[in-house]
mmCIF file of C-alpha atoms in Angstrom:
data_model
loop_
_atom_site.group_PDB
_atom_site.id
_atom_site.type_symbol
_atom_site.label_atom_id
_atom_site.label_comp_id
_atom_site.label_asym_id
_atom_site.label_seq_id
_atom_site.Cartn_x
_atom_site.Cartn_y
_atom_site.Cartn_z
ATOM 1 C CA UNK W 1 48.515 47.798 -12.814
ATOM 2 C CA UNK W 2 47.911 44.591 -15.143
ATOM 3 C CA UNK W 3 44.543 42.628 -13.341
ATOM 4 C CA UNK W 4 44.914 40.510 -16.291
ATOM 5 C CA UNK W 5 48.138 38.135 -16.280
ATOM 6 C CA UNK W 6 48.516 35.803 -19.473
ATOM 7 C CA UNK W 7 51.512 34.080 -19.246
ATOM 8 C CA UNK W 8 53.443 32.034 -22.455
ATOM 9 C CA UNK W 9 54.687 28.792 -21.228
ATOM 10 C CA UNK W 10 57.780 27.338 -23.015
ATOM 11 C CA UNK W 11 60.766 29.390 -22.154
ATOM 12 C CA UNK W 12 58.863 31.711 -20.057
ATOM 13 C CA UNK W 13 57.543 29.508 -16.698
ATOM 14 C CA UNK W 14 59.096 25.974 -18.346
ATOM 15 C CA UNK W 15 62.789 24.846 -19.994
ATOM 16 C CA UNK W 16 61.156 22.184 -22.402
ATOM 17 C CA UNK W 17 64.301 22.735 -24.999
ATOM 18 C CA UNK W 18 64.851 18.399 -24.231
ATOM 19 C CA UNK W 19 61.417 17.296 -24.971
ATOM 20 C CA UNK W 20 60.832 19.684 -28.051
ATOM 21 C CA UNK W 21 64.083 19.191 -29.771
ATOM 22 C CA UNK W 22 63.683 15.833 -29.310
ATOM 23 C CA UNK W 23 60.588 15.614 -30.939
ATOM 24 C CA UNK W 24 61.223 17.780 -33.366
ATOM 25 C CA UNK W 25 64.015 15.490 -34.708
ATOM 26 C CA UNK W 26 61.647 12.558 -34.406
ATOM 27 C CA UNK W 27 59.386 13.715 -36.589
ATOM 28 C CA UNK W 28 61.862 15.409 -39.039
ATOM 29 C CA UNK W 29 63.573 11.820 -39.413
ATOM 30 C CA UNK W 30 60.124 10.688 -40.041
ATOM 31 C CA UNK W 31 59.775 13.003 -43.028
ATOM 32 C CA UNK W 32 64.027 11.246 -44.543
ATOM 33 C CA UNK W 33 65.877 14.758 -42.646
ATOM 34 C CA UNK W 34 68.400 14.113 -40.298
ATOM 35 C CA UNK W 35 69.837 16.454 -37.823
ATOM 36 C CA UNK W 36 71.520 14.990 -34.827
ATOM 37 C CA UNK W 37 72.422 18.696 -33.453
ATOM 38 C CA UNK W 38 69.720 19.042 -30.964
ATOM 39 C CA UNK W 39 70.641 23.244 -30.205
ATOM 40 C CA UNK W 40 69.724 23.577 -34.151
ATOM 41 C CA UNK W 41 66.475 23.061 -33.497
ATOM 42 C CA UNK W 42 66.195 25.186 -30.415
ATOM 43 C CA UNK W 43 64.670 27.729 -32.685
ATOM 44 C CA UNK W 44 60.920 25.870 -32.688
ATOM 45 C CA UNK W 45 60.613 25.945 -28.582
ATOM 46 C CA UNK W 46 57.998 28.733 -29.709
ATOM 47 C CA UNK W 47 56.260 29.748 -32.334
ATOM 48 C CA UNK W 48 53.778 27.257 -33.873
ATOM 49 C CA UNK W 49 55.309 24.370 -35.073
ATOM 50 C CA UNK W 50 53.309 24.192 -38.596
ATOM 51 C CA UNK W 51 55.560 27.889 -39.531
ATOM 52 C CA UNK W 52 59.002 26.436 -38.135
ATOM 53 C CA UNK W 53 58.468 23.051 -40.663
ATOM 54 C CA UNK W 54 56.766 24.930 -43.763
ATOM 55 C CA UNK W 55 59.609 28.413 -43.064
ATOM 56 C CA UNK W 56 62.564 26.051 -42.154
ATOM 57 C CA UNK W 57 62.646 22.564 -44.517
ATOM 58 C CA UNK W 58 60.665 24.462 -47.012
ATOM 59 C CA UNK W 59 57.801 21.769 -46.838
ATOM 60 C CA UNK W 60 54.820 22.265 -48.032
ATOM 61 C CA UNK W 61 50.972 22.726 -45.991
ATOM 62 C CA UNK W 62 50.721 18.555 -46.376
ATOM 63 C CA UNK W 63 54.224 17.759 -45.713
ATOM 64 C CA UNK W 64 54.068 20.488 -42.994
ATOM 65 C CA UNK W 65 51.503 18.870 -41.422
ATOM 66 C CA UNK W 66 52.378 15.105 -41.759
ATOM 67 C CA UNK W 67 55.797 16.771 -39.530
ATOM 68 C CA UNK W 68 53.694 17.858 -36.725
ATOM 69 C CA UNK W 69 51.798 14.717 -36.283
ATOM 70 C CA UNK W 70 55.088 12.964 -36.331
ATOM 71 C CA UNK W 71 55.965 15.366 -33.522
ATOM 72 C CA UNK W 72 53.566 14.827 -31.799
ATOM 73 C CA UNK W 73 53.734 10.911 -31.716
ATOM 74 C CA UNK W 74 56.892 11.372 -29.785
ATOM 75 C CA UNK W 75 55.788 14.756 -27.577
ATOM 76 C CA UNK W 76 52.521 13.302 -26.609
ATOM 77 C CA UNK W 77 53.622 10.433 -25.252
ATOM 78 C CA UNK W 78 57.605 11.171 -23.721
ATOM 79 C CA UNK W 79 58.111 15.028 -24.642
ATOM 80 C CA UNK W 80 55.715 16.435 -22.921
ATOM 81 C CA UNK W 81 57.068 15.171 -19.488
ATOM 82 C CA UNK W 82 60.812 16.223 -20.910
ATOM 83 C CA UNK W 83 60.303 19.539 -19.169
ATOM 84 C CA UNK W 84 61.719 21.654 -16.273
ATOM 85 C CA UNK W 85 60.223 24.092 -14.101
ATOM 86 C CA UNK W 86 61.908 27.710 -14.159
ATOM 87 C CA UNK W 87 62.776 27.925 -9.978
ATOM 88 C CA UNK W 88 60.385 30.409 -8.312
ATOM 89 C CA UNK W 89 57.878 30.310 -10.479
ATOM 90 C CA UNK W 90 55.209 28.637 -7.536
ATOM 91 C CA UNK W 91 56.016 31.242 -5.884
ATOM 92 C CA UNK W 92 55.815 34.207 -8.582
ATOM 93 C CA UNK W 93 51.788 32.504 -9.131
ATOM 94 C CA UNK W 94 50.791 32.533 -5.689
ATOM 95 C CA UNK W 95 51.907 36.520 -5.201
ATOM 96 C CA UNK W 96 50.261 36.763 -7.921
ATOM 97 C CA UNK W 97 46.542 35.275 -7.147
ATOM 98 C CA UNK W 98 47.389 36.796 -3.498
ATOM 99 C CA UNK W 99 47.429 40.089 -4.783
ATOM 100 C CA UNK W 100 43.894 39.151 -6.625
ATOM 101 C CA UNK W 101 45.471 39.038 -10.041
ATOM 102 C CA UNK W 102 43.483 36.963 -12.336
ATOM 103 C CA UNK W 103 45.670 34.773 -14.311
ATOM 104 C CA UNK W 104 46.313 32.581 -17.915
ATOM 105 C CA UNK W 105 48.474 30.524 -19.791
ATOM 106 C CA UNK W 106 48.053 31.972 -23.435
ATOM 107 C CA UNK W 107 50.220 29.130 -25.508
ATOM 108 C CA UNK W 108 50.849 28.288 -29.023
ATOM 109 C CA UNK W 109 51.244 25.080 -27.352
ATOM 110 C CA UNK W 110 48.091 22.243 -27.970
ATOM 111 C CA UNK W 111 45.556 23.320 -24.567
ATOM 112 C CA UNK W 112 45.697 19.690 -23.895
ATOM 113 C CA UNK W 113 48.995 19.378 -23.342
ATOM 114 C CA UNK W 114 50.108 22.808 -21.902
ATOM 115 C CA UNK W 115 47.130 21.359 -19.292
ATOM 116 C CA UNK W 116 49.085 17.936 -18.785
ATOM 117 C CA UNK W 117 52.411 20.103 -17.864
ATOM 118 C CA UNK W 118 50.513 22.378 -15.157
ATOM 119 C CA UNK W 119 49.588 19.112 -13.785
ATOM 120 C CA UNK W 120 52.775 17.018 -13.883
ATOM 121 C CA UNK W 121 54.267 20.707 -12.423
ATOM 122 C CA UNK W 122 50.850 20.821 -10.154
ATOM 123 C CA UNK W 123 51.003 24.420 -10.526
ATOM 124 C CA UNK W 124 47.049 24.251 -12.743
ATOM 125 C CA UNK W 125 45.383 25.590 -10.026
ATOM 126 C CA UNK W 126 47.242 29.077 -10.461
ATOM 127 C CA UNK W 127 44.929 30.045 -13.359
ATOM 128 C CA UNK W 128 42.306 30.825 -14.160
ATOM 129 C CA UNK W 129 41.870 30.631 -17.298
ATOM 130 C CA UNK W 130 44.469 27.995 -19.797
ATOM 131 C CA UNK W 131 43.880 29.180 -23.759
ATOM 132 C CA UNK W 132 46.161 26.676 -26.022
ATOM 133 C CA UNK W 133 45.569 25.570 -29.541
ATOM 134 C CA UNK W 134 43.804 23.368 -30.363
ATOM 135 C CA UNK W 135 44.678 20.366 -32.610
ATOM 136 C CA UNK W 136 42.903 20.664 -36.186
ATOM 137 C CA UNK W 137 44.808 23.978 -35.937
ATOM 138 C CA UNK W 138 41.991 26.319 -36.365
ATOM 139 C CA UNK W 139 43.744 28.163 -33.410
ATOM 140 C CA UNK W 140 47.286 27.819 -32.809
ATOM 141 C CA UNK W 141 48.936 31.301 -33.444
ATOM 142 C CA UNK W 142 50.234 33.639 -30.432
ATOM 143 C CA UNK W 143 47.234 36.353 -31.180
ATOM 144 C CA UNK W 144 44.616 33.998 -31.568
ATOM 145 C CA UNK W 145 45.793 32.173 -28.055
ATOM 146 C CA UNK W 146 45.720 35.639 -26.807
ATOM 147 C CA UNK W 147 42.519 36.904 -27.253
ATOM 148 C CA UNK W 148 40.908 33.278 -26.369
ATOM 149 C CA UNK W 149 42.206 34.241 -23.046
ATOM 150 C CA UNK W 150 40.887 37.594 -23.027
ATOM 151 C CA UNK W 151 37.918 36.562 -24.295
ATOM 152 C CA UNK W 152 37.619 34.447 -21.704
ATOM 153 C CA UNK W 153 38.364 37.006 -19.003
ATOM 154 C CA UNK W 154 35.847 39.845 -20.717
ATOM 155 C CA UNK W 155 38.382 42.058 -20.935
ATOM 156 C CA UNK W 156 36.769 45.767 -20.976
ATOM 157 C CA UNK W 157 40.140 48.114 -20.761
ATOM 158 C CA UNK W 158 43.405 46.779 -22.591
ATOM 159 C CA UNK W 159 45.132 48.095 -20.733
ATOM 160 C CA UNK W 160 44.656 46.098 -17.331
ATOM 161 C CA UNK W 161 46.229 42.978 -19.264
ATOM 162 C CA UNK W 162 49.419 42.314 -19.737
ATOM 163 C CA UNK W 163 51.172 39.135 -21.823
ATOM 164 C CA UNK W 164 54.516 37.979 -20.763
ATOM 165 C CA UNK W 165 56.397 35.332 -23.246
ATOM 166 C CA UNK W 166 60.385 35.002 -24.794
ATOM 167 C CA UNK W 167 60.343 35.495 -28.271
ATOM 168 C CA UNK W 168 59.529 37.973 -30.064
ATOM 169 C CA UNK W 169 56.346 36.537 -31.724
ATOM 170 C CA UNK W 170 54.880 36.775 -28.097
ATOM 171 C CA UNK W 171 55.424 40.582 -28.972
ATOM 172 C CA UNK W 172 53.732 40.438 -32.101
ATOM 173 C CA UNK W 173 50.805 38.704 -30.910
ATOM 174 C CA UNK W 174 50.500 40.562 -27.907
ATOM 175 C CA UNK W 175 50.815 43.602 -29.858
ATOM 176 C CA UNK W 176 47.952 42.105 -32.475
ATOM 177 C CA UNK W 177 45.643 42.629 -29.633
ATOM 178 C CA UNK W 178 46.672 45.380 -28.633
ATOM 179 C CA UNK W 179 48.582 44.548 -25.841
ATOM 180 C CA UNK W 180 51.917 45.585 -23.857
ATOM 181 C CA UNK W 181 54.219 42.189 -23.829
ATOM 182 C CA UNK W 182 56.899 41.907 -20.991
ATOM 183 C CA UNK W 183 59.904 40.189 -22.750
ATOM 184 C CA UNK W 184 61.577 37.857 -19.989
ATOM 185 C CA UNK W 185 65.553 36.625 -21.011
ATOM 186 C CA UNK W 186 65.039 33.166 -19.163
ATOM 187 C CA UNK W 187 63.777 31.858 -22.004
ATOM 188 C CA UNK W 188 65.041 31.389 -25.684
ATOM 189 C CA UNK W 189 64.815 34.749 -27.612
ATOM 190 C CA UNK W 190 67.041 37.206 -25.412
ATOM 191 C CA UNK W 191 67.021 41.307 -24.699
ATOM 192 C CA UNK W 192 68.012 42.212 -27.995
ATOM 193 C CA UNK W 193 65.504 39.839 -29.789
ATOM 194 C CA UNK W 194 62.597 41.352 -27.729
ATOM 195 C CA UNK W 195 63.884 45.228 -27.720
ATOM 196 C CA UNK W 196 63.852 44.715 -31.501
ATOM 197 C CA UNK W 197 60.299 43.220 -30.817
ATOM 198 C CA UNK W 198 58.883 46.137 -29.294
ATOM 199 C CA UNK W 199 58.306 44.300 -26.213
ATOM 200 C CA UNK W 200 57.133 47.369 -23.286
ATOM 201 C CA UNK W 201 59.566 46.131 -20.719
ATOM 202 C CA UNK W 202 62.445 42.895 -20.573
ATOM 203 C CA UNK W 203 63.524 41.663 -17.162
ATOM 204 C CA UNK W 204 65.918 39.042 -16.189
ATOM 205 C CA UNK W 205 64.380 37.735 -13.591
ATOM 206 C CA UNK W 206 61.061 36.124 -11.668
ATOM 207 C CA UNK W 207 62.409 38.541 -9.183
ATOM 208 C CA UNK W 208 61.862 41.562 -10.963
ATOM 209 C CA UNK W 209 58.997 40.590 -12.943
ATOM 210 C CA UNK W 210 57.313 39.872 -9.726
ATOM 211 C CA UNK W 211 58.042 44.050 -8.846
ATOM 212 C CA UNK W 212 56.974 45.011 -12.309
ATOM 213 C CA UNK W 213 53.500 42.947 -12.377
ATOM 214 C CA UNK W 214 52.676 43.895 -8.890
ATOM 215 C CA UNK W 215 53.459 47.506 -8.995
ATOM 216 C CA UNK W 216 50.501 50.141 -7.972
#
């Protein structure tokens, strides 16, 4: 039975497509790169922004940091609000809390934005721990934010904890911390990506996820 439930945020509990892609588009424009197709930027949803700017646009360290700063110019004002909560999320979180589970967010998004989003959707009360990235970049990988959440809980038996996420880097981050990862296909990775990455289970709905998390 999982006692500690860690959730990714983007693509797992919310659909942040509009805010993230428009903010990436804004950042690229500031860097002199035109990308009119927002759908071509959806791969930025989930992974650390710095890594994606470097990987996809061959930016050096200074350029990638500048692009992240430009992204936050827009995201920090309006982008974080361009977000949709998946149907059934409050009910799932309430059921987990009522069953005595401990719940955390483990997101590569900076903690300050995670907290704003949780407040906007009025679900912050369900979380015992909010573990996000630091604005200075010292904490940003999925493994780092997962470990940060585990440390905050003081988890001694890793078999009692699980991460729920929608992308391959969620699975890899959980594995780096010796955790199971349940893949959820509501987001941006899809079943094939999650299974290939080695998710311990892949589900297509919050109802199916609830069944696994409340089993035992």
